[in-house]
Short mmCIF file of N, CA and C and ligand atoms in Angstrom, two decimals:
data_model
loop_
_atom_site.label_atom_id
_atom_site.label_comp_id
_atom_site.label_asym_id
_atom_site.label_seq_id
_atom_site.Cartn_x
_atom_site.Cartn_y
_atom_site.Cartn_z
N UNK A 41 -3.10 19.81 -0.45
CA UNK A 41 -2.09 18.75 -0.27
C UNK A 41 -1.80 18.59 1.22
N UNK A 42 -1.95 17.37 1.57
CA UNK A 42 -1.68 16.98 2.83
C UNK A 42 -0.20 17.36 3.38
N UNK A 43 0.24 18.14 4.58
CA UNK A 43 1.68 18.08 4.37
C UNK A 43 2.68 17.04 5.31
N UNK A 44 3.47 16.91 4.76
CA UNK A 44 4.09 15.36 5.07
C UNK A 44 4.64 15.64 6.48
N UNK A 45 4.68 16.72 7.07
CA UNK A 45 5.10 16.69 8.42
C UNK A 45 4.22 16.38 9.69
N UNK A 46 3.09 17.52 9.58
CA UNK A 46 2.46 17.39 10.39
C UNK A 46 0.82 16.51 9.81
N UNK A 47 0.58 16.63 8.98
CA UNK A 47 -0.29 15.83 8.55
C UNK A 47 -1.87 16.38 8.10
N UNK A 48 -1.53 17.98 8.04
CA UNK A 48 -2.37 18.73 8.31
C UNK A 48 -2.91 19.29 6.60
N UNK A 49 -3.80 19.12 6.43
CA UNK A 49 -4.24 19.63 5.02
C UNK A 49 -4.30 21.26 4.78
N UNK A 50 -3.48 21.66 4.77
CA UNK A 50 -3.78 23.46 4.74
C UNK A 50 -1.98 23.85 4.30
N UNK A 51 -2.29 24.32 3.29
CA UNK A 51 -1.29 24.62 2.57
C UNK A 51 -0.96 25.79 1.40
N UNK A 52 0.36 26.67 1.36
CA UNK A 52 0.16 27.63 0.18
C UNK A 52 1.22 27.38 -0.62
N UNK A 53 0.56 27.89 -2.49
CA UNK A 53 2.00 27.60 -2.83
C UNK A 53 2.69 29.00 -3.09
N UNK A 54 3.86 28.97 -2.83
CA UNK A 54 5.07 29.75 -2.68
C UNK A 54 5.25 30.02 -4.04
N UNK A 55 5.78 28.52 -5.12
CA UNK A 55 6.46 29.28 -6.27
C UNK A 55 5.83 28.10 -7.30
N UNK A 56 5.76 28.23 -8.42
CA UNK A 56 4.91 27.06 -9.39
C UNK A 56 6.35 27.31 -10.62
N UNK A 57 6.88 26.27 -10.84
CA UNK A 57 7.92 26.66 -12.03
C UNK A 57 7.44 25.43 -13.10
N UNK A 58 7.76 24.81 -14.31
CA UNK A 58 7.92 24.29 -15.44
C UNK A 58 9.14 23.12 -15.25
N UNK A 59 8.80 21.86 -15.86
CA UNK A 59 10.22 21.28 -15.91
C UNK A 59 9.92 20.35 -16.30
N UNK A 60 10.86 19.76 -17.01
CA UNK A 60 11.28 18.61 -18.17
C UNK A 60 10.51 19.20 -19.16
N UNK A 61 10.81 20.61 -19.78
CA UNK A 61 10.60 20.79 -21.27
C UNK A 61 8.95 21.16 -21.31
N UNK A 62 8.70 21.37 -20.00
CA UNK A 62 7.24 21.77 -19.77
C UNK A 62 6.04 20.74 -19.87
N UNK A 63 6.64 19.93 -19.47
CA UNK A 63 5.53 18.20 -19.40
C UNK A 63 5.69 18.14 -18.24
N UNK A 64 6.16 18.65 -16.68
CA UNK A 64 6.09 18.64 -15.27
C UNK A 64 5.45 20.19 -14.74
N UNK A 65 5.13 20.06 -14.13
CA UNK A 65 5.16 21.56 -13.21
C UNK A 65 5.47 21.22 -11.68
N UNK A 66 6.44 21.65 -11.01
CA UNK A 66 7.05 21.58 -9.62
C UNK A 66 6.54 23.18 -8.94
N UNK A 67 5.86 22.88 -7.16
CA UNK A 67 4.91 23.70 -6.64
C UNK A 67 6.12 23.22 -5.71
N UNK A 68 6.20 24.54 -5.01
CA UNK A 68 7.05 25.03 -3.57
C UNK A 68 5.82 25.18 -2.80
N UNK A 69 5.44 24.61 -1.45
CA UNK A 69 4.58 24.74 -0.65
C UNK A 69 5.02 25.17 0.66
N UNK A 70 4.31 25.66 1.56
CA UNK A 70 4.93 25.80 2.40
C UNK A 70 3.10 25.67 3.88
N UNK A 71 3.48 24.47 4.45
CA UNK A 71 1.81 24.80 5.47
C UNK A 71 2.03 25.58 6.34
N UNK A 72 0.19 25.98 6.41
CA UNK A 72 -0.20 26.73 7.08
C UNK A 72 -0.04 26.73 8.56
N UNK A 73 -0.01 24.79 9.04
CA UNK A 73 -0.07 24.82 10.53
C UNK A 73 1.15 24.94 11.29
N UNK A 74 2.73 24.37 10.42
CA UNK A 74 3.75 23.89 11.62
C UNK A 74 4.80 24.77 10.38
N UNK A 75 4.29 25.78 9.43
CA UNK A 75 5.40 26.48 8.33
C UNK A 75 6.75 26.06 7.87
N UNK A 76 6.83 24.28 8.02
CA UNK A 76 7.45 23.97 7.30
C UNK A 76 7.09 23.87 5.94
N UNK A 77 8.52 23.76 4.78
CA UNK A 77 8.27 23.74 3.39
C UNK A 77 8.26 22.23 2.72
N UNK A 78 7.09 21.93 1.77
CA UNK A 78 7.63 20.92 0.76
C UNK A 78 7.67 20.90 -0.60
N UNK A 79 7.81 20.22 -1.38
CA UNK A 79 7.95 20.78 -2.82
C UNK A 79 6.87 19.28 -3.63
N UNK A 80 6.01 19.58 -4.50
CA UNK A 80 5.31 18.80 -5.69
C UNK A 80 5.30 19.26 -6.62
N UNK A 81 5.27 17.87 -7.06
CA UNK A 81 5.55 17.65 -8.81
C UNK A 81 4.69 17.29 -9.80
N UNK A 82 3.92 17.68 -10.63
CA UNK A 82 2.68 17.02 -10.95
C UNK A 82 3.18 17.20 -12.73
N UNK A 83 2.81 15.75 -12.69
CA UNK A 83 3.09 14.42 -14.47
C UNK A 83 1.52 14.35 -15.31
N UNK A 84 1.50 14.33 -16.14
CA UNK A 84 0.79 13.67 -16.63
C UNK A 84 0.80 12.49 -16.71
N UNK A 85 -0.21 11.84 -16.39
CA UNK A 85 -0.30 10.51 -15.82
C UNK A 85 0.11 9.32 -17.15
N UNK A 86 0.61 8.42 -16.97
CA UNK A 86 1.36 7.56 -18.04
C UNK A 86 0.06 7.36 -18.96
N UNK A 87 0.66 7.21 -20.28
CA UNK A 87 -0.82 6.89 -21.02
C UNK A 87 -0.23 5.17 -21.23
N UNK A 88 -1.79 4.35 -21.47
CA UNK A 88 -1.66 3.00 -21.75
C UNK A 88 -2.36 2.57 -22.25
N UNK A 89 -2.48 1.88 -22.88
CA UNK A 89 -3.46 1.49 -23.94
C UNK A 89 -2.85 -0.34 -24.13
N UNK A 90 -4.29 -0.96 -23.97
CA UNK A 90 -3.58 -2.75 -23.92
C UNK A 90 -4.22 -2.99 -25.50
N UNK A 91 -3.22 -4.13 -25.48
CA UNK A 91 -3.67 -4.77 -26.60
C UNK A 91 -4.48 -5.94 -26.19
N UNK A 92 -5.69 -5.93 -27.36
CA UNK A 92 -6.68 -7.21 -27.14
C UNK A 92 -6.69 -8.17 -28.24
N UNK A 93 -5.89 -9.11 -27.98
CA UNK A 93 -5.44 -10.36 -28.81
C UNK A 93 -6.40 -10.81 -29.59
N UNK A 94 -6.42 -11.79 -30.64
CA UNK A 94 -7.47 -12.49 -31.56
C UNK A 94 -8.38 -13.70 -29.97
N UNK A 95 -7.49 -13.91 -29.19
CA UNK A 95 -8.24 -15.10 -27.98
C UNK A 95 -8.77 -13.89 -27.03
N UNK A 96 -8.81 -12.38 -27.50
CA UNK A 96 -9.75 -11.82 -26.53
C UNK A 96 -8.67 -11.54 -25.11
N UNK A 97 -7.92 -12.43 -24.70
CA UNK A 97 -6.78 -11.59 -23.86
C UNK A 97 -6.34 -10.96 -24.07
N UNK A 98 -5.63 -9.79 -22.93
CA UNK A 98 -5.19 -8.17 -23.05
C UNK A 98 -3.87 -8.64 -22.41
N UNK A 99 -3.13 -7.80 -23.14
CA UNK A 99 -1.43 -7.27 -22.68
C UNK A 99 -1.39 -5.73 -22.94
N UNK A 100 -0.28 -5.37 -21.70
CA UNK A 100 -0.15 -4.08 -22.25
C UNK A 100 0.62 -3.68 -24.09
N UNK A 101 0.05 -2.20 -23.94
CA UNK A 101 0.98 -1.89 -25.90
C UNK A 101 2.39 -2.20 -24.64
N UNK A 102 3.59 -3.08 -26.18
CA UNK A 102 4.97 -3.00 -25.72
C UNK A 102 5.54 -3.01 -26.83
N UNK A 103 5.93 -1.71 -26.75
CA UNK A 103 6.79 -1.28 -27.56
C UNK A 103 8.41 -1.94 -28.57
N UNK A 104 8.72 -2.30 -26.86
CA UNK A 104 9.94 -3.42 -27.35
C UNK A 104 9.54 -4.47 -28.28
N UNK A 105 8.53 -4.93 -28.15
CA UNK A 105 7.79 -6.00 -28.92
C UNK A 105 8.11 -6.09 -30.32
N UNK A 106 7.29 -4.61 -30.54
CA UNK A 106 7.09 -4.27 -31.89
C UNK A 106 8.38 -4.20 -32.60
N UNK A 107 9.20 -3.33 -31.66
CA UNK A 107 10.65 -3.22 -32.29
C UNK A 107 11.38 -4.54 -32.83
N UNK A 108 11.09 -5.58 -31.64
CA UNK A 108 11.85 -6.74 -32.33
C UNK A 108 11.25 -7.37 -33.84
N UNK A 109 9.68 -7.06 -33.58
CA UNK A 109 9.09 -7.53 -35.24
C UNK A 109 9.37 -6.85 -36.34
N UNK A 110 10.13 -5.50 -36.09
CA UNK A 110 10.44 -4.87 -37.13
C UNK A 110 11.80 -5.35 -37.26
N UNK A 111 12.63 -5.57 -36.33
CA UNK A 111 13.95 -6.06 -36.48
C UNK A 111 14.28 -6.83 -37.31
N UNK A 112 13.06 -7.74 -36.85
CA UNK A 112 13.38 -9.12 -37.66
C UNK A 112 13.19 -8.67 -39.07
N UNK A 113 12.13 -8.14 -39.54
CA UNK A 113 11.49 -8.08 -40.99
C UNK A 113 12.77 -7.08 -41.54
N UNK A 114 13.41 -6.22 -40.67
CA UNK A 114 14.86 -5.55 -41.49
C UNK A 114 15.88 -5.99 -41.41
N UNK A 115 15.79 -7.59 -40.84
CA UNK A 115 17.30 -7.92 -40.81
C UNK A 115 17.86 -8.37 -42.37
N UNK A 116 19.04 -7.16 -42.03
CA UNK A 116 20.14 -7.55 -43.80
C UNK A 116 19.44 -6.14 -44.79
N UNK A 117 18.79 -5.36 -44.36
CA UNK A 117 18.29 -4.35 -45.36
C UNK A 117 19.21 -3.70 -44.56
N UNK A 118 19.15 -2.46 -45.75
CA UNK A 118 20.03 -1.24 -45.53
C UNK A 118 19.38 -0.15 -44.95
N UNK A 119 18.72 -0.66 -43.10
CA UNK A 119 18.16 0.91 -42.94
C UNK A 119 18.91 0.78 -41.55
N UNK A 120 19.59 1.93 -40.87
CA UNK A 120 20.02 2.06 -39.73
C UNK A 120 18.78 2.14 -38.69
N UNK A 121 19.84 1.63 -37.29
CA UNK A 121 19.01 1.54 -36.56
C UNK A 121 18.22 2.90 -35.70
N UNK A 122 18.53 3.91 -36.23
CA UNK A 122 18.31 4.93 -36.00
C UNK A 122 16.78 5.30 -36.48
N UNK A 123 16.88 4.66 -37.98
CA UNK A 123 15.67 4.57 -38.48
C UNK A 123 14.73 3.59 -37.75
N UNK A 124 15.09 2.51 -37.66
CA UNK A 124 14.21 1.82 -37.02
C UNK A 124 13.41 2.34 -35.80
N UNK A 125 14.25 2.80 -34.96
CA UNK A 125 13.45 3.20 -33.89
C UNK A 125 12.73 4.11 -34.26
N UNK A 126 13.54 5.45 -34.97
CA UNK A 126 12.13 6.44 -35.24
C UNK A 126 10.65 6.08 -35.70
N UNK A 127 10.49 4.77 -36.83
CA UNK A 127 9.51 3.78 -37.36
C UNK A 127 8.59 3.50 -35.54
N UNK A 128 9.48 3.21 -34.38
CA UNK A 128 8.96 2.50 -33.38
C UNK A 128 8.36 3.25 -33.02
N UNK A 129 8.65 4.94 -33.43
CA UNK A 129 8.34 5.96 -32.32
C UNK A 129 6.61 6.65 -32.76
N UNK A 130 7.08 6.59 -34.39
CA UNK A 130 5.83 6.98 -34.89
C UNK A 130 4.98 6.56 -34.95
N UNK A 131 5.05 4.75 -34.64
CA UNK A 131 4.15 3.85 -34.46
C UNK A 131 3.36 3.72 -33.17
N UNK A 132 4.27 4.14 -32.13
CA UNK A 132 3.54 4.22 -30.57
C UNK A 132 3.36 5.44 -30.69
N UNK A 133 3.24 6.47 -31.17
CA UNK A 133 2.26 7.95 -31.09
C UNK A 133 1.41 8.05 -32.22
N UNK A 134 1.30 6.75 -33.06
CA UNK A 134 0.22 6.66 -34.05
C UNK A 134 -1.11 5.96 -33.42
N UNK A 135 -0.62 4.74 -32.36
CA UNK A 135 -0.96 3.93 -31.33
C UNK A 135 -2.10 4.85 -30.77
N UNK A 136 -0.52 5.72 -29.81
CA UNK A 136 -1.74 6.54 -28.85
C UNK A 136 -2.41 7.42 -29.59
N UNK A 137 -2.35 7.90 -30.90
CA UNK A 137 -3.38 9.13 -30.84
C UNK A 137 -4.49 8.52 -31.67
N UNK A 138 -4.52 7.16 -31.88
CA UNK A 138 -6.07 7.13 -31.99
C UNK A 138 -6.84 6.14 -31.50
N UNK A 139 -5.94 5.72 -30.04
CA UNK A 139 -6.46 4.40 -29.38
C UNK A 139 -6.39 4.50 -28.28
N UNK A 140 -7.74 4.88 -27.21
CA UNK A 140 -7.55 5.82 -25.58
C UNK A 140 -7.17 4.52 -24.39
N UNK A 141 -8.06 3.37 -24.76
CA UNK A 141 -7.54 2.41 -23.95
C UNK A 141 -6.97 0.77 -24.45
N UNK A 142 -7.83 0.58 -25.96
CA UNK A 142 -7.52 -0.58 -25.82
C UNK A 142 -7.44 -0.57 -27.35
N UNK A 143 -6.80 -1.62 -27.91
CA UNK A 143 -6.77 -1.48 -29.73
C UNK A 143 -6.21 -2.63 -29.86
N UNK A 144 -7.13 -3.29 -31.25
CA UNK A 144 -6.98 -4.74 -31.36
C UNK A 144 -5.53 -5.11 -31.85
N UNK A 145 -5.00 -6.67 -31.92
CA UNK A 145 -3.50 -6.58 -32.37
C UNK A 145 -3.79 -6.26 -33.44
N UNK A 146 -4.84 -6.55 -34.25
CA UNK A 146 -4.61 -6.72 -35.85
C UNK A 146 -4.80 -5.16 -36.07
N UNK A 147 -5.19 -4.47 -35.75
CA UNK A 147 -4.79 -2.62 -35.83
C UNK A 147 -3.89 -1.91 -35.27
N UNK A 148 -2.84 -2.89 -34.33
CA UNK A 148 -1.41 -2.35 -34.69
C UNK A 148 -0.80 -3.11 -35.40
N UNK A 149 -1.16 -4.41 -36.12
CA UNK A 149 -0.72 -4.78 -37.01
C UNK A 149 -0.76 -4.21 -38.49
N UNK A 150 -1.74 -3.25 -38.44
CA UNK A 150 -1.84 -2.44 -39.88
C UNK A 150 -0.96 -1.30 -39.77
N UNK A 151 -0.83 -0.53 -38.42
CA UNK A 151 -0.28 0.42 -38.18
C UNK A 151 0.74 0.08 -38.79
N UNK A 152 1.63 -1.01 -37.94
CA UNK A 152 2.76 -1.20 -38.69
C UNK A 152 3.36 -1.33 -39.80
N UNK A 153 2.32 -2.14 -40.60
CA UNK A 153 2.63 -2.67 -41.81
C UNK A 153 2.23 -1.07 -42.87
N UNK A 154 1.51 0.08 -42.36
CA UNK A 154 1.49 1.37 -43.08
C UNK A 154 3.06 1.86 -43.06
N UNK A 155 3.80 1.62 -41.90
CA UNK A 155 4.52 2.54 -41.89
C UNK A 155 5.81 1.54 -42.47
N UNK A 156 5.83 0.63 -42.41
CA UNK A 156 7.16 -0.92 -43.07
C UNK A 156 6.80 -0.27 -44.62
N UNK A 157 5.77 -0.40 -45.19
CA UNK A 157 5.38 -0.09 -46.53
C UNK A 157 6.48 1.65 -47.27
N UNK A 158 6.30 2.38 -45.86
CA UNK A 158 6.69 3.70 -46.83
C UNK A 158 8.35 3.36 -46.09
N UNK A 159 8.90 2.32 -45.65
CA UNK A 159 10.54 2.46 -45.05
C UNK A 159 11.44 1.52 -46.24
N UNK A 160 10.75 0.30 -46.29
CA UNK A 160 11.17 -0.57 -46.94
C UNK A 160 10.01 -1.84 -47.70
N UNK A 161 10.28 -2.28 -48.89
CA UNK A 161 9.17 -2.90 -49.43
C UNK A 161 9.38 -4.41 -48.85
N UNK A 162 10.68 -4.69 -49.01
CA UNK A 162 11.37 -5.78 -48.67
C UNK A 162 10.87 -6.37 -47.27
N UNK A 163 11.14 -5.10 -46.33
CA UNK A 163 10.49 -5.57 -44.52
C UNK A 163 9.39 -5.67 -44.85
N UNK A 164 8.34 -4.78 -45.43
CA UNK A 164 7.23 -4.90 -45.72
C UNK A 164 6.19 -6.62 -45.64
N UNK A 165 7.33 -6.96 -46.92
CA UNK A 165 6.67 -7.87 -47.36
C UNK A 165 6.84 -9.21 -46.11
N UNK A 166 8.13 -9.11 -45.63
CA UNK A 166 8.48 -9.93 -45.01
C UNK A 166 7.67 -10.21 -43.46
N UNK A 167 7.25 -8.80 -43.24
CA UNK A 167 6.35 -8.68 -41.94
C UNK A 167 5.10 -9.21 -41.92
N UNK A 168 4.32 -8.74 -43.29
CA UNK A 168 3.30 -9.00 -43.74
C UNK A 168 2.88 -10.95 -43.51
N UNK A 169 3.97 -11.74 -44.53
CA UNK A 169 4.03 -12.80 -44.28
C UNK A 169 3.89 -13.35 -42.99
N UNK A 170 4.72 -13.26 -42.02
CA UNK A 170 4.66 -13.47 -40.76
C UNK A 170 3.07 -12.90 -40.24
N UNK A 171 2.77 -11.57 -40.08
CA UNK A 171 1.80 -11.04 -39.47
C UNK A 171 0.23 -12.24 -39.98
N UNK A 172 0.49 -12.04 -41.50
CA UNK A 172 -1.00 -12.13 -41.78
C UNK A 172 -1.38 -13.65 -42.00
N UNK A 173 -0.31 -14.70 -42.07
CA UNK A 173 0.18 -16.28 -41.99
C UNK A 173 0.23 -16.38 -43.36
N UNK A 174 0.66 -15.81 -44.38
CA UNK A 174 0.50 -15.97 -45.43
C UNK A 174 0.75 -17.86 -46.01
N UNK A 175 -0.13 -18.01 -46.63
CA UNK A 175 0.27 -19.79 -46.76
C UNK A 175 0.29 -19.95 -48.43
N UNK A 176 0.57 -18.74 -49.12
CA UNK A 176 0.50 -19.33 -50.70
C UNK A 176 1.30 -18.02 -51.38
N UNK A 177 1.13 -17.84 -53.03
CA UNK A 177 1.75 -17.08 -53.73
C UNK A 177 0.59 -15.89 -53.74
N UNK A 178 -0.63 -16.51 -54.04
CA UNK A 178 -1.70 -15.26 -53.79
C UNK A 178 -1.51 -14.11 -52.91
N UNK A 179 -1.05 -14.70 -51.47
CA UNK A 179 -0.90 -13.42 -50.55
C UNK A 179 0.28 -12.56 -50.69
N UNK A 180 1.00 -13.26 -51.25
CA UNK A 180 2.11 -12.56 -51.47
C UNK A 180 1.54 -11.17 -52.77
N UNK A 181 1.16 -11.81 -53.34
CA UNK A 181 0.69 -11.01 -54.64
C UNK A 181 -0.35 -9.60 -54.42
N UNK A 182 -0.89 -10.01 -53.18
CA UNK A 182 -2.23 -9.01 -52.80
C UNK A 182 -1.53 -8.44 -51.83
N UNK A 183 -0.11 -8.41 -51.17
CA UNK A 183 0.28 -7.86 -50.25
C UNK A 183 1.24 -6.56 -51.01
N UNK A 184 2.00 -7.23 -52.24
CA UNK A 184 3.11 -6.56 -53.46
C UNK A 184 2.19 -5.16 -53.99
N UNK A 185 1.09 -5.49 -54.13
CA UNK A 185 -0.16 -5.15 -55.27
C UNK A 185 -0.69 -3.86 -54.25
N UNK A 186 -0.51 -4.07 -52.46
CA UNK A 186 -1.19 -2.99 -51.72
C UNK A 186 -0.59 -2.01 -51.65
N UNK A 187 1.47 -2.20 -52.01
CA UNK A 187 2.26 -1.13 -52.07
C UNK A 187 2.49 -1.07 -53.45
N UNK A 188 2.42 -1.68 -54.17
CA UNK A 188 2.99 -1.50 -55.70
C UNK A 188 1.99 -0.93 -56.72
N UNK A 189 0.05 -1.17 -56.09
CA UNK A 189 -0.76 -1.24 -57.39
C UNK A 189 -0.95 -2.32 -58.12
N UNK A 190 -2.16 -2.38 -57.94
CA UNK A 190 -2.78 -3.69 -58.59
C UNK A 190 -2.05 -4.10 -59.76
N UNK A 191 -1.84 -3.30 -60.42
CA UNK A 191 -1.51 -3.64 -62.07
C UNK A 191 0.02 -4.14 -62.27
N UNK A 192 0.24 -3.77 -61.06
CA UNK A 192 1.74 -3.82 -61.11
C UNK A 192 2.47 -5.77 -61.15
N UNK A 193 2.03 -6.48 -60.53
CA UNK A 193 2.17 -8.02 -60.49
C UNK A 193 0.95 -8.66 -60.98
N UNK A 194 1.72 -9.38 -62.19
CA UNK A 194 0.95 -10.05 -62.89
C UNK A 194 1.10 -11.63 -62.94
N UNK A 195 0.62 -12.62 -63.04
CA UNK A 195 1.36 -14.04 -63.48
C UNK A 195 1.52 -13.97 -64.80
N UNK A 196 1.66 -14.53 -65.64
CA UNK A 196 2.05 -15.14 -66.94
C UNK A 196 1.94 -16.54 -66.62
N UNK A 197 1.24 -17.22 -67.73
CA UNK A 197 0.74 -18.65 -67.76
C UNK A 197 0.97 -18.93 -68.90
ZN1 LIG B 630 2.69 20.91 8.45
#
């Protein structure tokens, strides 16, 4: 590490400690040429992963995003917002652990709709609609049928 005083690359470290819960490590240095001290901090580098739209353009994953699409699909159900976010949380570490840089919308659109399915049937369905453009009674029926079981919705004629 270069040191910020004199500019000189030659350096020892003094003390290596742990911090923020052991996701940082902070190094006491001290150089070799002018024995002043400095201190580094070394992160794991942010993870990111973009989304690549149906038109092939990329945005970053945003989280907030998602939250508001779940918002919407729970507005008037009975789940706190406490829940909701945890739904947001498991969804962006479902995100990252099986998508290193880039993952299509429509596979965080399933993500989501896995995890709407085991919170509420109601958001479920309601997300689904929106997500997948539903334009008839059929989709509704093949969407009921993916959490309920085929057998479960029937017509009568
Ligand atoms: Zn120095």
């Amino acid at each position: 590490m270069r040191c910020p005083y004199c500019h000189v690359d030659n350096d020892r470290v003094l003390d290596t400690r742990a911090a923020e819960g052991g996701y940082m490590v902070r190094r006491k240095r001290v150089c070799n040429s002018c024995q002043r001290r400095f201190a580094t901090a070394e992160k794991i580098e942010k993870l990111s992963v973009r989304v690549v739209k149906s038109d092939e353009t990329r945005e970053p994953f945003d989280r907030e995003k998602i939250r508001r699409g779940i918002e919407r699909a729970c507005s008037k159900r009975p789940i706190p917002s406490a829940t909701i976010e945890r739904v947001v949380q498991d969804i962006e570490a479902d995100v990252y652990a099986n998508f290193d840089s880039e993952v299509n919308s429509s596979e965080v659109g399933d993500i989501v709709m896995r995890h709407l399915a085991k919170l509420d049937e109601v958001a479920y369905i309601r997300f689904a609609s929106v997500y997948r453009e539903f334009d008839g009674a059929q989709d509704f029926v093949r969407a009921i049928s993916a959490i309920m079981g085929p057998n479960v919705v029937t017509f009568s004629r």
